[in-house]
XYZ file of C-alpha atoms in Angstrom:
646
model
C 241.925 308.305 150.818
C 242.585 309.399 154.446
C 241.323 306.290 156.889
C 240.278 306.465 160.180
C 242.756 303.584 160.883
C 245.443 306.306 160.116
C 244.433 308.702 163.355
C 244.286 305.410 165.856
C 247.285 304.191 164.803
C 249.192 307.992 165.348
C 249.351 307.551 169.676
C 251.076 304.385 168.832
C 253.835 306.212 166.677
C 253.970 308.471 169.097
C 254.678 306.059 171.956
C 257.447 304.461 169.288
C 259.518 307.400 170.161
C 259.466 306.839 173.779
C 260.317 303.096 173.376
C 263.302 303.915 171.400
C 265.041 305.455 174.033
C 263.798 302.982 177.157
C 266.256 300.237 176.897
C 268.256 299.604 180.317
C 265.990 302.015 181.825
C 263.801 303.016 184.874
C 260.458 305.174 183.494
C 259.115 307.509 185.712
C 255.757 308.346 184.317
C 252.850 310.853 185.300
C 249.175 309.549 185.429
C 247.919 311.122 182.437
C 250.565 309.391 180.217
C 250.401 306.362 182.023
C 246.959 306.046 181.179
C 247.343 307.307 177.725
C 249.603 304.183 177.573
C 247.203 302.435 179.084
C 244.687 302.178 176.077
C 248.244 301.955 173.672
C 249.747 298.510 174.956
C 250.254 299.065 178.564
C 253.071 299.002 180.655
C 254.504 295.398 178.879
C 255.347 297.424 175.538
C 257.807 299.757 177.910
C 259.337 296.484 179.101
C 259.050 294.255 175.957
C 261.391 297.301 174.275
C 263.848 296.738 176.854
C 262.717 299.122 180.399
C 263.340 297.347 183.629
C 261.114 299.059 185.475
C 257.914 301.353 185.318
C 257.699 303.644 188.476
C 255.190 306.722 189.614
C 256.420 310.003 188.634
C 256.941 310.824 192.299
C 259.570 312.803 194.669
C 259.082 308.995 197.029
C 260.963 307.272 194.436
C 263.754 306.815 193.488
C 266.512 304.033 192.049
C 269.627 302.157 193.381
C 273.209 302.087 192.097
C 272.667 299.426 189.578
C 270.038 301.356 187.797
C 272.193 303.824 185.659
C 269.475 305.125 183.093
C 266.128 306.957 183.536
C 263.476 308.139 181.462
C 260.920 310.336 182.618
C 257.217 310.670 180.437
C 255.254 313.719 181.900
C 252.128 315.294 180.816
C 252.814 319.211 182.137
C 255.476 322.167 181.210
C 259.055 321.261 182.776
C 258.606 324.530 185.372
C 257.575 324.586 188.686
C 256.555 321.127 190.730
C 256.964 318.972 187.520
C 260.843 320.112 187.791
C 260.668 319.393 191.380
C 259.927 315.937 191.702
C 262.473 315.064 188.628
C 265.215 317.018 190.699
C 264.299 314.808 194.093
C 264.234 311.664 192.122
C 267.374 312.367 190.243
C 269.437 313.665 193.853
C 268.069 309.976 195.613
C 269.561 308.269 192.578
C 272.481 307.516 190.901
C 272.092 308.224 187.037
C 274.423 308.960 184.564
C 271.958 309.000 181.416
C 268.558 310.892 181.465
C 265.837 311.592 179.111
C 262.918 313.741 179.304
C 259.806 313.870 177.099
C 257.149 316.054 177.886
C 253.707 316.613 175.833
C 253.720 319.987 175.948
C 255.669 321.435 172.645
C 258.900 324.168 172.784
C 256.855 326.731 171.154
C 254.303 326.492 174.353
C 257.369 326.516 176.888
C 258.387 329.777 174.859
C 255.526 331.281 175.117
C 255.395 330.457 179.165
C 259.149 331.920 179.028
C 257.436 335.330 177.691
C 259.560 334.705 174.054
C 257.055 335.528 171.368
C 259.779 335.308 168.171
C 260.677 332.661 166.411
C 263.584 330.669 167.463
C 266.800 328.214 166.128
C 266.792 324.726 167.792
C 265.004 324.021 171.300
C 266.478 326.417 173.990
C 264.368 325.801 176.711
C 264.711 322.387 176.431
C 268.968 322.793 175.488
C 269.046 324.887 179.186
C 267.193 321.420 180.880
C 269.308 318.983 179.412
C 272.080 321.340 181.511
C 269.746 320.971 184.430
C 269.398 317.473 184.423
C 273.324 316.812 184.532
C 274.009 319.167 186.885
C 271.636 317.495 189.387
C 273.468 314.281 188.335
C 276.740 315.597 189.518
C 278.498 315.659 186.013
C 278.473 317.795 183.332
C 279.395 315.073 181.188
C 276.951 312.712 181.668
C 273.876 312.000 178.738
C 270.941 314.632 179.182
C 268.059 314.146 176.213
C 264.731 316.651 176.722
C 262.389 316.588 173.741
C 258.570 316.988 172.713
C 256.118 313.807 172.094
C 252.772 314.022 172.108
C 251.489 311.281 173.773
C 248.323 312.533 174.963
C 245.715 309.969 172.832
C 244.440 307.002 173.575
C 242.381 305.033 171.090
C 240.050 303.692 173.329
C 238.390 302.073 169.918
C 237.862 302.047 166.486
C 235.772 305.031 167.037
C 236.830 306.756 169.963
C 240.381 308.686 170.788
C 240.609 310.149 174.140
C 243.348 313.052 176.185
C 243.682 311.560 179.071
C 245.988 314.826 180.042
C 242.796 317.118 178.621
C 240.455 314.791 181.188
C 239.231 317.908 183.219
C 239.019 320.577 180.608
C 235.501 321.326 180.440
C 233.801 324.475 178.837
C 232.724 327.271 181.018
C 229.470 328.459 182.534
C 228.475 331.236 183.598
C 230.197 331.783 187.857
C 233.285 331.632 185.610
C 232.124 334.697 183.214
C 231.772 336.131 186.566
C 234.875 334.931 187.898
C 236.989 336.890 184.245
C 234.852 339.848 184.474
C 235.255 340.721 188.383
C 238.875 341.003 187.336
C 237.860 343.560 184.167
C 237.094 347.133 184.263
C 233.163 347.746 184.194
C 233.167 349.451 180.784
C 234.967 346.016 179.126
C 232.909 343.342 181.117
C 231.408 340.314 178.677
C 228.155 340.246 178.306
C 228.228 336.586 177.420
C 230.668 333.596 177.480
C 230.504 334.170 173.774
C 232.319 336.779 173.646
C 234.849 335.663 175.513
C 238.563 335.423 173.470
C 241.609 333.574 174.448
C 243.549 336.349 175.653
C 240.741 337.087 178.384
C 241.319 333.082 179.323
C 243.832 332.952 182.721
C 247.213 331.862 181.732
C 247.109 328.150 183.111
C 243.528 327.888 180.676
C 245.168 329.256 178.234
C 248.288 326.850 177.717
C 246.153 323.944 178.695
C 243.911 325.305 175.394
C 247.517 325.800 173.548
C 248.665 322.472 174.304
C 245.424 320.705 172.917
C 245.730 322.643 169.456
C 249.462 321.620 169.359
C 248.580 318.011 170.148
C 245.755 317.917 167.937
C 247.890 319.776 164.575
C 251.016 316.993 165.350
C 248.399 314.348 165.052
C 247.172 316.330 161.674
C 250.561 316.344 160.244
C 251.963 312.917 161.397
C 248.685 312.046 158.362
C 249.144 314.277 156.352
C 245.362 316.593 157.127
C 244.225 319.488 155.861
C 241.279 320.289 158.548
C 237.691 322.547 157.959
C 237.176 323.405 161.310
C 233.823 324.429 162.644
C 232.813 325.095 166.150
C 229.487 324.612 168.537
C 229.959 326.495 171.552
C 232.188 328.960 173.193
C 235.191 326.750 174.606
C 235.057 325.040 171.276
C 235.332 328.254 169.291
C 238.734 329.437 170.884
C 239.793 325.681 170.485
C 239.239 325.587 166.862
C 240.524 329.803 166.562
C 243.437 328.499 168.137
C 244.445 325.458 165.876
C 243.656 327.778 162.901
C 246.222 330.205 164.193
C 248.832 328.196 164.905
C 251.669 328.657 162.606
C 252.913 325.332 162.316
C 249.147 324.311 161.127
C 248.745 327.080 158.217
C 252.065 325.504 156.634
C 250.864 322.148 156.919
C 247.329 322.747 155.138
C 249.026 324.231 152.534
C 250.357 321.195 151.664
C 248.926 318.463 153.176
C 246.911 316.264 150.794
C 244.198 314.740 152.964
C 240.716 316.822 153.309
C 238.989 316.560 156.653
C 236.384 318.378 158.727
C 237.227 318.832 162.651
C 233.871 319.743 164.750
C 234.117 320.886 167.607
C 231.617 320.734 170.005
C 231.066 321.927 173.701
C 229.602 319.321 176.200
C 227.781 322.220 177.551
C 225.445 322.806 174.692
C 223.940 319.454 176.046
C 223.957 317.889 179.500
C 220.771 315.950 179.367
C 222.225 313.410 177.247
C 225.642 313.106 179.493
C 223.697 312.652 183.013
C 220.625 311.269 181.680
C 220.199 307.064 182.331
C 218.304 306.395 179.009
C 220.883 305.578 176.987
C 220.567 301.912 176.947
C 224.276 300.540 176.701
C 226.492 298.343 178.338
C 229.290 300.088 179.031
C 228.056 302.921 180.186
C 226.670 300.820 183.533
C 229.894 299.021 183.356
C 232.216 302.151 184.491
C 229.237 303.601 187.061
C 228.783 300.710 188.777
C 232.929 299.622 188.911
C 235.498 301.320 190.820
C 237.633 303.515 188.938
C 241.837 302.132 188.542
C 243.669 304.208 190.562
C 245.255 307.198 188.335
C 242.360 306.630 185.794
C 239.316 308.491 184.403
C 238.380 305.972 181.731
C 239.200 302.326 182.973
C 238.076 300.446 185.806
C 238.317 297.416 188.419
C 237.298 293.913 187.541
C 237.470 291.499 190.091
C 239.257 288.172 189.658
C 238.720 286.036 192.101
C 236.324 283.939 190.072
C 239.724 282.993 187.561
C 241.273 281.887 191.287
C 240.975 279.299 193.734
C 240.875 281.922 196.270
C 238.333 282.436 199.084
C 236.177 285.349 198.558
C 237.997 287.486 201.917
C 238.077 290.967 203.180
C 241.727 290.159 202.095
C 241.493 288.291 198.616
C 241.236 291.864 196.539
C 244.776 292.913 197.879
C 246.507 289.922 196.656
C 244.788 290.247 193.420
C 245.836 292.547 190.452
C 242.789 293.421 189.111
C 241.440 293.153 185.526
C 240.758 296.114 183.420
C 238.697 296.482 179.784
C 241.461 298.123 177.716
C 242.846 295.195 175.859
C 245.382 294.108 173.167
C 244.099 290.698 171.753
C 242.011 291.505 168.895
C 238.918 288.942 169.781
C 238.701 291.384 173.243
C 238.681 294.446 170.879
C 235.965 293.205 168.694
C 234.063 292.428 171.967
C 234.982 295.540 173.658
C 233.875 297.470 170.354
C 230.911 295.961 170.047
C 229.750 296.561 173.958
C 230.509 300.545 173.432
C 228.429 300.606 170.531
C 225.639 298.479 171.206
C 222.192 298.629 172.971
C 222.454 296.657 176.656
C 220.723 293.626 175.460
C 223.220 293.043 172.648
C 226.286 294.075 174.127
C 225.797 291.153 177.210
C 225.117 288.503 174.236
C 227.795 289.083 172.448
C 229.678 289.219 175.661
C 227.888 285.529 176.193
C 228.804 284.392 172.415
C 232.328 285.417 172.897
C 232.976 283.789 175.985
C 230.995 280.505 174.689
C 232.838 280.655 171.567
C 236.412 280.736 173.603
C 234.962 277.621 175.645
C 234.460 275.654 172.475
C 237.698 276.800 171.047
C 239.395 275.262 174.221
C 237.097 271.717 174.372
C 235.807 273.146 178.033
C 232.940 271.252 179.282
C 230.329 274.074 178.074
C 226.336 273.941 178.941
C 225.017 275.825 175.872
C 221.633 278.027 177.686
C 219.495 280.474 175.345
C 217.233 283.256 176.434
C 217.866 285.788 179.473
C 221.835 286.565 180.095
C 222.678 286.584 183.829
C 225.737 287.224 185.733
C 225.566 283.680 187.420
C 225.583 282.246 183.837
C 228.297 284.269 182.614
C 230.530 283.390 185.803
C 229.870 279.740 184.980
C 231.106 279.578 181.869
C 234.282 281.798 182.713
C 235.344 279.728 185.671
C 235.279 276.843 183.604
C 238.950 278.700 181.930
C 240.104 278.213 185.555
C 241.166 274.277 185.330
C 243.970 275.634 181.994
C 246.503 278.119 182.121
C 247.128 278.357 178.645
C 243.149 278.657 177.778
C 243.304 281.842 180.766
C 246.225 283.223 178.967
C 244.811 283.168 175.069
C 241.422 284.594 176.545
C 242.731 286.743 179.132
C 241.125 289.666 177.431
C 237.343 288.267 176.540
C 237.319 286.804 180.517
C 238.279 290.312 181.937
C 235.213 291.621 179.919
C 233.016 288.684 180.636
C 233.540 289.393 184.658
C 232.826 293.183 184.002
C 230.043 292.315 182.657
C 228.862 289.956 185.495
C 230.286 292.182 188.273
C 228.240 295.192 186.515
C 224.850 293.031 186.233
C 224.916 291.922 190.001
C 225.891 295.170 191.631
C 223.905 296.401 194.284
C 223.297 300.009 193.055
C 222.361 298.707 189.399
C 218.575 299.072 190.411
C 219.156 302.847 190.894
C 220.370 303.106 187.435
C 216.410 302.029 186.233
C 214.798 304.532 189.515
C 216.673 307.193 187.659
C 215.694 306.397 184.210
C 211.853 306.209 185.853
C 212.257 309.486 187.110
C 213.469 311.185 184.238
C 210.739 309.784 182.040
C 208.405 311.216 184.450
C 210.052 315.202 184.510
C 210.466 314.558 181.084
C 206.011 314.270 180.581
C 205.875 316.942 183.065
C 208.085 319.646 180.896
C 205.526 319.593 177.705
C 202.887 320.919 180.017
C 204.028 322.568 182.897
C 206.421 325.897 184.036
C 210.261 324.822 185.675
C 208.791 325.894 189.104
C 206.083 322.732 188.921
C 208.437 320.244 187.499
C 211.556 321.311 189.884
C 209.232 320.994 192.398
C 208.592 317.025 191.931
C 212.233 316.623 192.974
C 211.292 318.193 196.749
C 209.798 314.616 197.721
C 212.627 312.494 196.618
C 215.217 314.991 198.923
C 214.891 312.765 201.881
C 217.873 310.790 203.611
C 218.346 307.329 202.865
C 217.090 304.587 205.285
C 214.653 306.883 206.826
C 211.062 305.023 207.362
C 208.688 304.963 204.555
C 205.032 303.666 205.181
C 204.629 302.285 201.937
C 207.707 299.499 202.200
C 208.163 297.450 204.955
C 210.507 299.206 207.810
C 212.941 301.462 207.601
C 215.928 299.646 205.447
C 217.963 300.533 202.561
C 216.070 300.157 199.683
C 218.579 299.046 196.763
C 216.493 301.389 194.496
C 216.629 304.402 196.703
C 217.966 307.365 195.157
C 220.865 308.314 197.113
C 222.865 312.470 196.604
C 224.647 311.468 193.673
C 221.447 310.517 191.466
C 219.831 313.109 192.748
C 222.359 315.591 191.837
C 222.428 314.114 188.447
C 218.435 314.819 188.467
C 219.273 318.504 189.492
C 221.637 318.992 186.574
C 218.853 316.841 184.200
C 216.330 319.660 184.985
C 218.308 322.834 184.961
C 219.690 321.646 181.900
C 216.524 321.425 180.182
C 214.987 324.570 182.089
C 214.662 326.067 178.748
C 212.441 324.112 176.935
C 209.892 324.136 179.621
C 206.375 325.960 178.484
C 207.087 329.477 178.438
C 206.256 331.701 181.360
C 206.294 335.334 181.710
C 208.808 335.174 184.641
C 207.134 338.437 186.672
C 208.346 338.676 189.800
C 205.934 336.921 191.648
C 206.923 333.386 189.576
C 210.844 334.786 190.472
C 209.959 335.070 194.344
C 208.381 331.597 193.601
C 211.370 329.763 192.191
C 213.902 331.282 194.895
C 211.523 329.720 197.672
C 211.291 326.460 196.031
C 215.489 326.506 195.375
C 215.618 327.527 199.030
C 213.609 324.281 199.805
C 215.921 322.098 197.798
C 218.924 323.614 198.914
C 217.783 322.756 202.986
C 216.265 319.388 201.995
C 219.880 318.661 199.738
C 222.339 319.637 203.065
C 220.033 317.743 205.556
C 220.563 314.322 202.618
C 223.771 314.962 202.243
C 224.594 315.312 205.906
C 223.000 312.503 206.670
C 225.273 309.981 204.477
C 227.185 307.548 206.014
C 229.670 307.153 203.666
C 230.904 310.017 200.892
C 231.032 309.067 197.739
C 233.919 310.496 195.314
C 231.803 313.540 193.922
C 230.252 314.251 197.850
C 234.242 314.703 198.761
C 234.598 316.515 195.799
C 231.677 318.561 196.553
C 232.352 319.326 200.007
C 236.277 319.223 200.513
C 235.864 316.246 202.824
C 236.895 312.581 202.838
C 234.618 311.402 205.458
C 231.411 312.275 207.083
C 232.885 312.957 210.609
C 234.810 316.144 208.829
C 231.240 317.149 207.474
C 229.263 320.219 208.813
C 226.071 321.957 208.046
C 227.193 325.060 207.489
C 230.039 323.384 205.234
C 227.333 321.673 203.067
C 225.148 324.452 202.618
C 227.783 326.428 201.450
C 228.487 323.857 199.175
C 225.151 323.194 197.649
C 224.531 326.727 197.500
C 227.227 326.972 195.106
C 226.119 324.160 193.102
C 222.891 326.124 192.238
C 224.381 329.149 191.233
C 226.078 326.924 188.554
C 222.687 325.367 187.559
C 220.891 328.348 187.193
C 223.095 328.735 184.481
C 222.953 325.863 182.481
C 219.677 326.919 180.884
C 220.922 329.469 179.097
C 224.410 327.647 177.281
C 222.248 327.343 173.833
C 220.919 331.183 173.477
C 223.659 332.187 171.520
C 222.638 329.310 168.960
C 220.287 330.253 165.987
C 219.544 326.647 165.723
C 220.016 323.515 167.611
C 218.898 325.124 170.634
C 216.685 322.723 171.744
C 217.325 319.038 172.512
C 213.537 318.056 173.933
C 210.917 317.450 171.750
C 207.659 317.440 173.717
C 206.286 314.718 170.997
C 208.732 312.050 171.664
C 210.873 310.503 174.448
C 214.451 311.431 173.969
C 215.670 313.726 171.335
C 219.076 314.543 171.995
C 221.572 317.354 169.903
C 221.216 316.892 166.544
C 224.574 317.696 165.604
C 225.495 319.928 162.361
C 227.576 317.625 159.397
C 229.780 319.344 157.126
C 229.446 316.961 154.560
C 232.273 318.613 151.816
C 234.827 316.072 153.012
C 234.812 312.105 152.993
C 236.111 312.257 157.121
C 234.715 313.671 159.653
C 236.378 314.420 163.290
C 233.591 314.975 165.791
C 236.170 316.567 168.917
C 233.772 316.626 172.236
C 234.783 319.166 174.537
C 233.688 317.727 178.184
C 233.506 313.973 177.045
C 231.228 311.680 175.040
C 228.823 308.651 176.732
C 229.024 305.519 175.159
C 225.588 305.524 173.965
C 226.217 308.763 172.037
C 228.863 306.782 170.452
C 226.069 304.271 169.049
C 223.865 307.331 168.217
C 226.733 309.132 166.283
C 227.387 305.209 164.463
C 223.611 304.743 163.099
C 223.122 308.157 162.224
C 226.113 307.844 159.835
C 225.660 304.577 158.610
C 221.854 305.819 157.841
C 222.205 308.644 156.514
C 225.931 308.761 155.207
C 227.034 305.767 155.057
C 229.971 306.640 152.818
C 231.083 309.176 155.503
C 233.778 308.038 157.828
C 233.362 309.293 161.450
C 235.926 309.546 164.523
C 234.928 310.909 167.862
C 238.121 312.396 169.594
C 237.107 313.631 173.076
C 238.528 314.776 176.322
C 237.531 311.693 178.258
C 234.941 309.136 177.780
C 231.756 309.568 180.173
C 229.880 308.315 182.931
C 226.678 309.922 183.934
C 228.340 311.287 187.499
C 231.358 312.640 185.595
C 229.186 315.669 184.594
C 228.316 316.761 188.365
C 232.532 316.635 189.349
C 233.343 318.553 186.306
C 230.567 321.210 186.687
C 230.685 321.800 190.656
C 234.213 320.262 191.598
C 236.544 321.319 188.498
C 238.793 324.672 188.708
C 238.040 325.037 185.213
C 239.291 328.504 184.573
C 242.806 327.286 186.330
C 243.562 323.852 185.301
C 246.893 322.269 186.994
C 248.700 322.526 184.530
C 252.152 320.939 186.828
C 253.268 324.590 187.572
């Protein structure tokens, strides 16, 4: 019977092919693979096989006369400015051996090339390989271009994300008015649903045809025959487009392994991605940590505390820093169990793990029960400082253990509970009340931070103080849920009504916004600028106007649904998407569209092991979530023209 196992284990076969060639080599590498390799070894598998260096795919870099061989990994079609920075490194170097691999297969490149028929061999990539030695200056030097896709990363035993498929994200309803603008009146859409692939812009659609070739190499490389089913619109020209592909109706006629592949748009459910009541470990961990440069799924850990160092304004740029992907299996179990796990038992087993190590090593531990803090978790891990082989065998468990720590002392963890508080509040407020009154409970919490408040003492920072960001995320909370608010007969009077009040929030949003001191990443997203000298009113208010014509449609992303479409239930707290479970086959591929949180990972787990425990489940998704992921991808994405390296 097919395992699970089987589909975590294909992004390492797939990086196999890449290590084959590496030997006596300089790699050149993209972000998106890099990260992809990232969660599959790391950068010590390239040089364990033989690489002598690992470089940024970059037109700044280059390599010296004693550096004969390169190998270039890149995520995007080998056209435009992907073909421009291999030509600049190439010309600054002096190479007499190159090979190529790019994720994206032939049959896509054809189809960019405008060949629809089927073809012999690899042309495209036959006419590169010419390329590439004539920009090494002889036509008789080694040129190798070929397909791989390494575009997953098994984050865990139950998670495998595209980190080159991070920003795909299904679409709302400014881009139905974006297609239809260019459509003659008679053919507009009515709907997203109705929208097909061949309405989709050409950089959407190769991004789309790219993910269904990824997705049917992983299918044959074990040997799947895939049900597909699909929950949304994005998700339904996914799964159309996998079923179409030619390559995939050969394999199911022959492949001997039965699976079902859902498909499901992030869209149909944006309360559970921004909301704060999830309750799990590492979904704080990767909010309240700074992202690794490149990367939309690992971050930052400090490491000072394994060091002798003085904490300095200096110390963090001598310092490497620590990360949570991991290769020794004791820091996989732990990671594992902190995605899946409720807060409280994720930092215990963080606590067990780390006192377990300790004992392993004879360290002077002080065994404490009850209440896990980050001082006690930083005492026990500096204790690994005094032995360099105990910090190399628990490398892994001590990078997690100061995540941990770092993520339980951070100054803006206090927010994460204000937010929580406030959506338990909208949420009592929506079984009784039309959006107009509940939208309008947000108006007193638009107010700039720092500004005097008579009920705490003077006008500082309070560490709980909702700042733009979580307020944002309370924006997209609401409108998301907008819907299952008590009906109203929406005459014009109660339309008039919520224009004023969005006209309110709007001017109360700008004046916040302006007011910051510091942008955060999704405020320079938002507003095209890096710092809040570049910031105008007028610039903002554009801005935020533009974020509300995409909320005003996220109430409607469930109408086409006959059921499912609610995910409130006024009788309980939470009550998230109940997703739909084709239960004909013994594995189950649950493929989120948008991302998945890590506390939907733990809901997806117990439902299962409830009520199908002889069901095996896998989540594939486009990235793994953080709550203010959602507001980037809905108001700072170009999600009808992805870069696609063109």
């Amino acid at each position: 019977m097919l395992a699970t196992e089987e589909f975590t284990r294909f992004p390492l076969l797939m990086w196999e092919k890449v290590l084959s060639k590496v030997k006596k080599s300089v790699v050149f590498m993209d972000d998106k693979c890099a990260e992809a390799l990232h969660w599959s070894g790391g950068a010590a598998t390239l040089l364990e096989a033989g690489a002598r260096n690992l470089k940024q795919f970059s037109s700044f870099e280059a390599c010296g006369v004693n550096e004969p061989k390169a190998v270039f990994v890149v995520s995007t079609l080998l056209k435009g400015r992907t073909v421009d920075i291999i030509k600049d490194i190439i010309s600054l170097s002096h190479f007499q051996y190159c090979v190529v691999f790019t994720t994206v297969a032939h049959s896509v490149h054809l189809l960019v090339n405008k060949v629809t028929t089927e073809m012999e061999g690899s042309p495209v990539f036959e006419q590169f390989e010419e390329k590439l030695c004539e920009w090494m200056g002889n036509m008789n030097y080694t040129a190798e271009v070929m397909h791989v896709p390494v575009v997953f990363a098994p984050v865990s035993q139950q998670l495998i994300v595209a980190p080159p498929f991070a920003h795909l994200f299904p679409l709302l309803s400014p881009d139905l008015e974006a297609i239809n603008e260019k459509r003659p009146e008679k053919r507009r859409f009515a709907s997203l649903n109705d929208i097909d692939m061949h309405c989709l812009p050409a950089e959407l659609q190769i991004e789309v045809k790219s993910l269904a070739s990824a997705l049917n190499s992983m299918f044959e490389a074990t040997g799947t025959r895939e049900e597909s089913f699909a929950l949304g619109p994005m998700s339904r020209i996914i799964a159309g487009e996998l079923a179409n592909l030619p390559q995939a109706k050969n394999r199911r006629k022959t492949a001997p392994n039965k699976a079902s592949i859902i498909f499901v748009d992030r869209t149909m459910d944006l309360t559970g991605a921004v909301g704060h009541h999830g309750d799990n470990l590492v979904e704080k961990v990767l909010t309240m940590l700074k992202l690794l440069p490149g990367h939309v799924t690992d971050v930052q850990v400090d490491m000072l505390e394994l060091t002798s160092l003085h904490k300095t304004p200096h110390s963090k740029n001598i310092l490497a820093p620590g990360c949570l992907a991991q290769i020794q299996s004791s820091a996989r179990s732990l990671w594992d169990a902190m995605l899946t796990s409720k807060h409280k038992e994720g930092v215990i087993e963080v606590r067990r793990q780390l006192v377990e190590a300790a004992s392993k090593e004879n360290l002077p531990i002080k065994m404490s029960m009850g209440r896990v803090t980050p001082e006690q978790l930083c005492s026990y891990i500096q204790l690994f400082r005094s032995s360099r082989g105990a910090l190399e065998s628990h490398c892994g468990v001590l990078q997690l253990g100061l995540a941990t720590a770092q993520t339980l002392r951070h100054p803006s963890l206090p927010r994460w509970d204000s937010c929580l508080a406030f959506e338990r509040l909208l949420l009592q407020a929506l079984g009784d009340a039309d959006f107009p009154a509940v939208l309008r409970q947000l108006l007193p919490l638009m107010k700039p931070r720092g500004v005097e408040d008579t009920s705490a003492s003077g006008s500082r920072l309070r560490e709980d103080e909702l700042g733009p960001d979580e307020l944002i995320l309370l924006l997209v909370y609401l409108y998301s849920l907008a819907d299952e608010t008590q009906p109203a007969d929406h005459d014009t009077e109660e339309e008039e009504e919520l224009e004023k009040l969005e006209r309110d929030l709007i001017g109360a949003l700008t004046l916040v916004i302006s007011r910051e001191k510091e942008l955060s990443p999704l405020l320079q997203k938002l507003t095209g600028c890096t710092n809040p000298e570049e910031l105008t009113a007028e610039r903002v208010h554009s801005a935020v106007e533009k974020m509300f014509k995409t909320l005003r449609g996220l109430s409607s992303t469930r109408n086409h649904l006959k059921q499912l479409r609610s995910i409130y239930t006024a009788s309980d707290g939470i009550h998230q998407v109940s997703r739909p479970h084709p239960g004909d086959n013994p594995l189950l591929l649950l493929f989120m569209v948008g991302g998945v949180t890590p506390s939907e990972l733990r809901l997806i787990k117990e439902t299962v092991a409830t009520h199908r425990p002889g069901t095996q489940v896998l989540v594939l998704s486009t990235r793994l979530l953080r709550p203010t992921d959602i507001p980037e991808l809905l108001f700072g994405t170009q999600r009808l023209v992805p870069d696609i390296g063109v």
